[in-house]
mmCIF file of C-alpha atoms in Angstrom:
data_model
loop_
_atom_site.group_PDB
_atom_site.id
_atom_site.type_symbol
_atom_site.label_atom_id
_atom_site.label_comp_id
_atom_site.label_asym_id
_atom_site.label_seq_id
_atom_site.Cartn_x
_atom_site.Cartn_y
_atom_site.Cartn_z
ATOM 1 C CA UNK D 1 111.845 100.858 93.527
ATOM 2 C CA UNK D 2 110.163 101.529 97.380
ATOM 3 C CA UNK D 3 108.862 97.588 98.569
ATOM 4 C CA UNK D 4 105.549 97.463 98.849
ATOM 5 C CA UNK D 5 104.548 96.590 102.595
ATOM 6 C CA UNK D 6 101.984 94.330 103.676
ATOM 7 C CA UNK D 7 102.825 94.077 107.586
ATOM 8 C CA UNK D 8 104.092 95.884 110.404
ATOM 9 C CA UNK D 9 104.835 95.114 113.642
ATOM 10 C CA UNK D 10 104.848 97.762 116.782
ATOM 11 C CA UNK D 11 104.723 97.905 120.211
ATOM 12 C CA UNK D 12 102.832 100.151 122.484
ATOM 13 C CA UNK D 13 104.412 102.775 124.992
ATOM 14 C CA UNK D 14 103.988 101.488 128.547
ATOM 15 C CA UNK D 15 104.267 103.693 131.706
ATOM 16 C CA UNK D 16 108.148 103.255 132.017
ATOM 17 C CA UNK D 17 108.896 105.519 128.677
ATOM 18 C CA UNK D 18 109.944 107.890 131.123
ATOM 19 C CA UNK D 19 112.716 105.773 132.112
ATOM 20 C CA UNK D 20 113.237 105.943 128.279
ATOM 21 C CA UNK D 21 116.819 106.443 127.532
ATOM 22 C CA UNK D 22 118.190 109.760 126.307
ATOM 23 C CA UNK D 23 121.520 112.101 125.011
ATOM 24 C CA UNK D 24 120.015 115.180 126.233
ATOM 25 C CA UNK D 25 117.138 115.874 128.639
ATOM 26 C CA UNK D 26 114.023 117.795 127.100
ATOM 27 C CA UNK D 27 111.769 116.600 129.674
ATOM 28 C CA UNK D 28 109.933 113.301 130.608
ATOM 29 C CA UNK D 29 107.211 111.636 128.016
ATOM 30 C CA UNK D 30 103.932 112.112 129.077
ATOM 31 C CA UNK D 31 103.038 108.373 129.174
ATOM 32 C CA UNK D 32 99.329 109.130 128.465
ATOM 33 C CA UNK D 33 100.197 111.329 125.720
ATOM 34 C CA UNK D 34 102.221 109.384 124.260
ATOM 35 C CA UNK D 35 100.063 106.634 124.221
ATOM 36 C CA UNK D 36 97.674 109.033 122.223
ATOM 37 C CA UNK D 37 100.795 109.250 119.506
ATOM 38 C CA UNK D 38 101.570 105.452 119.033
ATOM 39 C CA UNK D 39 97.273 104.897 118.186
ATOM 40 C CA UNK D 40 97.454 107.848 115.736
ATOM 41 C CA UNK D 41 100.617 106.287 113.976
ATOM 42 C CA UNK D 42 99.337 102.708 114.257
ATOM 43 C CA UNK D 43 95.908 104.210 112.266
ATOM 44 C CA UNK D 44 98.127 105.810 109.726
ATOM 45 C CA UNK D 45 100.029 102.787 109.078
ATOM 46 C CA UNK D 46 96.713 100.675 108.612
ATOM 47 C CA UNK D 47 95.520 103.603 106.093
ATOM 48 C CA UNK D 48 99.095 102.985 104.372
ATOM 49 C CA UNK D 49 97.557 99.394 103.910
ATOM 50 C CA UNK D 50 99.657 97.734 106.621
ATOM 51 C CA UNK D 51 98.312 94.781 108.940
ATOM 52 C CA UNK D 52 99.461 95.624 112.003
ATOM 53 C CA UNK D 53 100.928 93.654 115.055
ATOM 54 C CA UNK D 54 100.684 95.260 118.269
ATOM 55 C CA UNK D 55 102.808 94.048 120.820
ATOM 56 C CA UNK D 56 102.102 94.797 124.564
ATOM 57 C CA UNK D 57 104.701 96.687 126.027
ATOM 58 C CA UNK D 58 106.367 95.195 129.107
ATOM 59 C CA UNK D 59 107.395 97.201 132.443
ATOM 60 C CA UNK D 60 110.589 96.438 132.712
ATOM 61 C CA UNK D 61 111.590 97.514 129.746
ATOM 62 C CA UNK D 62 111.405 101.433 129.164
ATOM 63 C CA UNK D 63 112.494 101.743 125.665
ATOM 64 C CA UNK D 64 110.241 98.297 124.181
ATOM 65 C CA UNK D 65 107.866 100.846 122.262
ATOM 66 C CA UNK D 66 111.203 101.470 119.615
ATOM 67 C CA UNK D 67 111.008 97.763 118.022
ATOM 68 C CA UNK D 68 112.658 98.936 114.786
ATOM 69 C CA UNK D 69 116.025 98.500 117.001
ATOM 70 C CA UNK D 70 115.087 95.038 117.407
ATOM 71 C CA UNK D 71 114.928 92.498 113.847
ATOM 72 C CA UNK D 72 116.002 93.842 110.666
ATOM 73 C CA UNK D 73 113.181 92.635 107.943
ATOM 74 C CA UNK D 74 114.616 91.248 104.938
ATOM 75 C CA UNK D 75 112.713 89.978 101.502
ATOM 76 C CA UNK D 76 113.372 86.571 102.527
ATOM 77 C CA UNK D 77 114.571 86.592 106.219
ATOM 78 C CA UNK D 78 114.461 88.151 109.523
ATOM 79 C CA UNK D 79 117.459 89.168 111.573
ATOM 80 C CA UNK D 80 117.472 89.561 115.397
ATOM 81 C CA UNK D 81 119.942 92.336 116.133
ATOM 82 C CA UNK D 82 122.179 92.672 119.563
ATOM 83 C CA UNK D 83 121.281 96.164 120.478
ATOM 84 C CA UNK D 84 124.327 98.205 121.546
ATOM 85 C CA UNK D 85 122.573 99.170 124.899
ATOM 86 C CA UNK D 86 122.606 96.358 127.555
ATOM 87 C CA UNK D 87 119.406 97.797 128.784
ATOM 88 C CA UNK D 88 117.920 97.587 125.624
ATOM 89 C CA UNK D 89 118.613 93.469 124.805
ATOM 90 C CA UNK D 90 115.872 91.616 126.571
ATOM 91 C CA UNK D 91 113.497 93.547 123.973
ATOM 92 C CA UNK D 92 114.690 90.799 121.276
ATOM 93 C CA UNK D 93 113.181 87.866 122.671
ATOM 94 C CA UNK D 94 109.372 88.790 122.398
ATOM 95 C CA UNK D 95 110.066 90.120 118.997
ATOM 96 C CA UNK D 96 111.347 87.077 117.861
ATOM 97 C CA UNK D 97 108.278 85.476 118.781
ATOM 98 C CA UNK D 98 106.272 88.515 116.936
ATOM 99 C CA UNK D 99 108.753 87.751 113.636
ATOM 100 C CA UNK D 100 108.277 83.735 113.719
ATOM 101 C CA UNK D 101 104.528 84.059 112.939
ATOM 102 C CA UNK D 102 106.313 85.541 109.559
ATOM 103 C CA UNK D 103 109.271 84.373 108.862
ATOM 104 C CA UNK D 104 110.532 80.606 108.508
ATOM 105 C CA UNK D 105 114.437 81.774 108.529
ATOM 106 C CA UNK D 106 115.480 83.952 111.208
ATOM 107 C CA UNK D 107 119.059 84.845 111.454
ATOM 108 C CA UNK D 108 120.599 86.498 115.031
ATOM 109 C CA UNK D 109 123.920 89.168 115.418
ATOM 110 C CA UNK D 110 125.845 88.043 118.208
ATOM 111 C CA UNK D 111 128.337 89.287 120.749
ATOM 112 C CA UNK D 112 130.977 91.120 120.514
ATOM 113 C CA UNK D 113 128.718 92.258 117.362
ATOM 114 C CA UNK D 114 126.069 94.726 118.298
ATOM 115 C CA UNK D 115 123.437 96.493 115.932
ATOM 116 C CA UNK D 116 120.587 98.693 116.566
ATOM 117 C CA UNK D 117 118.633 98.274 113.665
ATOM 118 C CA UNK D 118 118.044 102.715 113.314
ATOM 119 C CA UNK D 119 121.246 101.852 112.314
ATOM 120 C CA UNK D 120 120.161 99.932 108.870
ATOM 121 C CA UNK D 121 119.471 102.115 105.765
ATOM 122 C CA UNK D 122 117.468 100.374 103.574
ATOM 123 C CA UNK D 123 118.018 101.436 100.032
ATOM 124 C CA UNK D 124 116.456 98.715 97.187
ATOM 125 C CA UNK D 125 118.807 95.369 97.436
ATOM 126 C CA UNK D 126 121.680 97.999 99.332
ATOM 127 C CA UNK D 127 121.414 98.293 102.712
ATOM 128 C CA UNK D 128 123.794 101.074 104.188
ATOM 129 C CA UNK D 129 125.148 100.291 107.944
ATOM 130 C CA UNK D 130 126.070 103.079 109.675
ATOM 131 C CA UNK D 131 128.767 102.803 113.194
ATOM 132 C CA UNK D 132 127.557 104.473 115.727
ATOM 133 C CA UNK D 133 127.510 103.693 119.836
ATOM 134 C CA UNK D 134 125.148 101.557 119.197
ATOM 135 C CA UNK D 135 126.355 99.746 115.875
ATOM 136 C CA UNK D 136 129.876 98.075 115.622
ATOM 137 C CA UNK D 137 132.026 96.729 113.146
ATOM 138 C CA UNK D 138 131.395 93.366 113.885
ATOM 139 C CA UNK D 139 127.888 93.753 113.855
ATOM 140 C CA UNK D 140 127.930 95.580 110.870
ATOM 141 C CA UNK D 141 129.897 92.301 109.312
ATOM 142 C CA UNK D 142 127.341 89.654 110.679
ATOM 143 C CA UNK D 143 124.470 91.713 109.138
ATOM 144 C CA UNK D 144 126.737 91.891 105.578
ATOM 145 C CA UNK D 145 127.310 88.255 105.381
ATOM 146 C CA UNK D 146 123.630 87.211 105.813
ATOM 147 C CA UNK D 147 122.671 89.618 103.479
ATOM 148 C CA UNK D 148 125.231 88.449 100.774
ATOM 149 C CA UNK D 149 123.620 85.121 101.347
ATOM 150 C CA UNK D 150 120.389 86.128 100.392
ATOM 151 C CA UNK D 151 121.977 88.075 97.453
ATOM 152 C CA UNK D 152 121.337 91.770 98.762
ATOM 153 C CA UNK D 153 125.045 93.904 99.712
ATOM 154 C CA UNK D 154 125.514 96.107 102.813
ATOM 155 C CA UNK D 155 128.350 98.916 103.547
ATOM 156 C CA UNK D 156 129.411 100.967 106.644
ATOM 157 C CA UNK D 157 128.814 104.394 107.114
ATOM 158 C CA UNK D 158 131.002 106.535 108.788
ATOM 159 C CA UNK D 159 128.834 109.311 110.924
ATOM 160 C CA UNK D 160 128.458 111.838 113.630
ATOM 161 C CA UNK D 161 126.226 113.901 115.257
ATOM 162 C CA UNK D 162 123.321 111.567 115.916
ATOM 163 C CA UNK D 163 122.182 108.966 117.835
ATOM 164 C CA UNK D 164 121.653 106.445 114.663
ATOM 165 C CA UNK D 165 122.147 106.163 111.057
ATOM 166 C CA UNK D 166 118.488 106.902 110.088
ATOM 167 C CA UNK D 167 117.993 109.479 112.780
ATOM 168 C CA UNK D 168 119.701 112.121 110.078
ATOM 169 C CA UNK D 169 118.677 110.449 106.498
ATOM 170 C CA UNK D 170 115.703 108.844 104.991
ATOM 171 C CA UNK D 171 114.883 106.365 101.474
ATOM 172 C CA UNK D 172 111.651 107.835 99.475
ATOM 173 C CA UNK D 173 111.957 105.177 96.964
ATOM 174 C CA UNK D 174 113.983 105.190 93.622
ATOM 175 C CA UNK D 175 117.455 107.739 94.198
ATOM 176 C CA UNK D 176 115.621 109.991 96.254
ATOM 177 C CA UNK D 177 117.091 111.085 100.130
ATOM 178 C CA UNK D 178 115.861 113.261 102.588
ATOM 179 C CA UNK D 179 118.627 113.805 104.745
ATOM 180 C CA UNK D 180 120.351 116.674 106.739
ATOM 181 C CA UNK D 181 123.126 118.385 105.421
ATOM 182 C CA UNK D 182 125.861 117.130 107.174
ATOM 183 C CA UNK D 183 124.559 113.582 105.984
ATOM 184 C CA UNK D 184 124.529 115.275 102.393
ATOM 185 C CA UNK D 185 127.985 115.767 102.140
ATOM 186 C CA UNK D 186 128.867 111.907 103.281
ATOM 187 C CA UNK D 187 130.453 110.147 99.956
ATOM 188 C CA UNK D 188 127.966 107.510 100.650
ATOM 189 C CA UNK D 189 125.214 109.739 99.955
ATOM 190 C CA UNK D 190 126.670 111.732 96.838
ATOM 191 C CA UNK D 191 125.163 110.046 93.996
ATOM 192 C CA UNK D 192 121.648 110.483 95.251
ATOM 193 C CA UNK D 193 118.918 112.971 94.731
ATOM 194 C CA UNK D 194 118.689 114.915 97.948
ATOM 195 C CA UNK D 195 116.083 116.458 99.474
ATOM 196 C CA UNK D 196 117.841 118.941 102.790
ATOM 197 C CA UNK D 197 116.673 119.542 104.866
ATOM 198 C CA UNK D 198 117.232 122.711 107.265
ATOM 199 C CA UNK D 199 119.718 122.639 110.616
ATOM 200 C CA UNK D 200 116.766 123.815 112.539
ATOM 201 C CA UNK D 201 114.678 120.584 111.054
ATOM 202 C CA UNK D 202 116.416 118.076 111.743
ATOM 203 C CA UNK D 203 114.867 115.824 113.587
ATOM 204 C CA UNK D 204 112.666 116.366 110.583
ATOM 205 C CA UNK D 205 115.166 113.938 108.308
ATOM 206 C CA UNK D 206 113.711 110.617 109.936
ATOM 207 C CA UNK D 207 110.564 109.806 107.680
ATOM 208 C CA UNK D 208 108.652 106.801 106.258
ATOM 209 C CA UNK D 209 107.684 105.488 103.314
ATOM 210 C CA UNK D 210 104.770 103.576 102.906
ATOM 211 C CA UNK D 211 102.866 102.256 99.843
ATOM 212 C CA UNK D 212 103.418 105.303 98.280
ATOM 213 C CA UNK D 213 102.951 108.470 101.488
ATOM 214 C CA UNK D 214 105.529 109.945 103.481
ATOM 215 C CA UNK D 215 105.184 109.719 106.760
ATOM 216 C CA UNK D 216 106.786 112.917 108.473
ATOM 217 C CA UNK D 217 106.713 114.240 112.235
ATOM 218 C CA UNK D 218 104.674 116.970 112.557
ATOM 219 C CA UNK D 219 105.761 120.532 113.336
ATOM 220 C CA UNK D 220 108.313 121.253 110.575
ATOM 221 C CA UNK D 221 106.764 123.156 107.678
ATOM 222 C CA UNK D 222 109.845 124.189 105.509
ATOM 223 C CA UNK D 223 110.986 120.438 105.432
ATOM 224 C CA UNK D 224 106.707 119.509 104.403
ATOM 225 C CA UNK D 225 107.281 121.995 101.719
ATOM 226 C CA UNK D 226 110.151 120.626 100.111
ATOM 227 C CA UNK D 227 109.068 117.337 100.641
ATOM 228 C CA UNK D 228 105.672 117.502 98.840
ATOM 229 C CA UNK D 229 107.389 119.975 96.437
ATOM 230 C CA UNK D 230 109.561 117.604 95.214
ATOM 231 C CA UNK D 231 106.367 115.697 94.253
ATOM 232 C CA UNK D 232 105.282 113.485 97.373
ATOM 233 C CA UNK D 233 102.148 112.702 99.437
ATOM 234 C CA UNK D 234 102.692 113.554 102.590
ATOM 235 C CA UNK D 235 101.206 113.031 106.422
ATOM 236 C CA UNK D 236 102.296 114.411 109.471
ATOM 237 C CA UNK D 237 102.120 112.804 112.974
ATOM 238 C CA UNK D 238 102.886 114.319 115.958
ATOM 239 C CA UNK D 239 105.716 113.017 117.690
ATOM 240 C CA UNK D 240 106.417 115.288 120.800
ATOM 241 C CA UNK D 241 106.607 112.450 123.143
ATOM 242 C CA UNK D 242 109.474 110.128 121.247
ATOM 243 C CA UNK D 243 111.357 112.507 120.531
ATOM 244 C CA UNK D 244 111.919 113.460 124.009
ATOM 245 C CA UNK D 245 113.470 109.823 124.485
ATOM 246 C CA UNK D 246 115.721 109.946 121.214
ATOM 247 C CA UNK D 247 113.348 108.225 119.393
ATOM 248 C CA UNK D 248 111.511 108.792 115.895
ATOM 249 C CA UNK D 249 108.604 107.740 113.062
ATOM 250 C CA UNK D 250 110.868 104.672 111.690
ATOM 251 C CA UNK D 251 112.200 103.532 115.221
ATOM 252 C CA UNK D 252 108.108 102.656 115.932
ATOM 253 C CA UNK D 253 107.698 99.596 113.739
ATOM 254 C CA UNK D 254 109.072 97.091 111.444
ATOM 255 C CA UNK D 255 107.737 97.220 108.035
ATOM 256 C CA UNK D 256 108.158 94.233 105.760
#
């Protein structure tokens, strides 16, 4: 069964995005646009049913608007991760604040671990880990221990081809995945339905479910199709701006 959320907690895009960082250059964000983006998804979530935090986003720290990195939200705790960019680690403090208005036990991945939490596949009481450059072994570890306390399992996922874990694959709730193919044929991923979908989609594969809607980027229409085929509600956002700095519709909150 898909959780049912109650809160989120984002962050808005400040003037530095464009110091956002980035595997391949398609241009700088348009700060004001993107702006425009973060208010349209923040709406959406609220229409999901969400309350929603917003965090102000801080100068000096270009990539603060993708908080999912941040805190991993669990049933019963929250965990601080130890991003896997340097740049990217003075982000955790302010969220920790955020997450103590929320959560009495709050649990923190430490060095030489690092996790990004678009690493951190959330599927039911499984939660599937994936190694990346951002995501080691050891931080994979931490994040399995404290969830074996809390009696929820974890397990690593060997991948390629993307900056994070959920960048390529996506839980709808019960067995259902929408993932690219390449993250189809991963033995992790066998036993599931699949929805694929196509190599010129991709970016397509990271979605959100909320209360019940899929929440999809906007501008793929074979991927919409099979999506709502296969029997979901669907809205699009447009994510132009985010994508241009590696990031997606999950990195943009945390949902708990």
């Amino acid at each position: 069964m898909q959780p049912e959320y109650h809160q989120a907690i984002t962050r808005r895009p400040g003037p530095g995005i464009v110091r956002g960082l980035r595997e391949r250059d398609h241009g700088d964000p348009d700060p004001t646009l993107a702006h425009d983006q973060h208010e349209a998804y923040v709406s959406q979530l609220k229409a999901c049913g969400l309350d929603v935090d917003i965090l102000n986003a801080d100068p000096a720290l270009p990539d603060n608007v993708f908080v999912e990195d941040t805190a991993i939200c669990l049933p019963d705790c929250a965990v601080l991760t130890n991003p896997g960019a340097p740049s990217r680690r003075g982000e955790v403090a302010s969220v920790h604040e955020a997450l103590k208005r929320y959560y009495e036990v709050i649990h923190r991945i430490t060095a030489p671990g690092t996790l990004d939490g678009g690493d951190v596949l959330e599927v039911g009481d499984h939660y599937f880990i994936g190694l990346s450059a951002r995501t080691n072994e050891e931080g994979a570890d931490q994040l399995i221990q404290i969830l074996n306390e809390f009696g929820l399992t974890g397990s690593t996922v060997i991948f390629s081809g993307f900056l994070h874990l959920k960048s390529g694959v996506s839980w709808l709730g019960e067995e259902t995945l929408l993932l690219t193919e390449g993250f189809g044929q991963l033995t992790a991923f066998s036993s599931f339905d699949q929805i694929v979908v196509p190599d010129n989609e991709a970016y397509a594969a990271n979605a959100v479910m909320i209360n019940g809607r899929v929440l999809l980027a906007a501008g793929y229409p074979e991927t919409l199709a099979l999506v709502e085929t296969a029997g979901f509600e669907t809205v699009t956002l447009e994510m132009s701006e985010f994508h241009k700095v590696d990031g997606g519709l999950s990195c943009l909150s945390l949902r708990f």
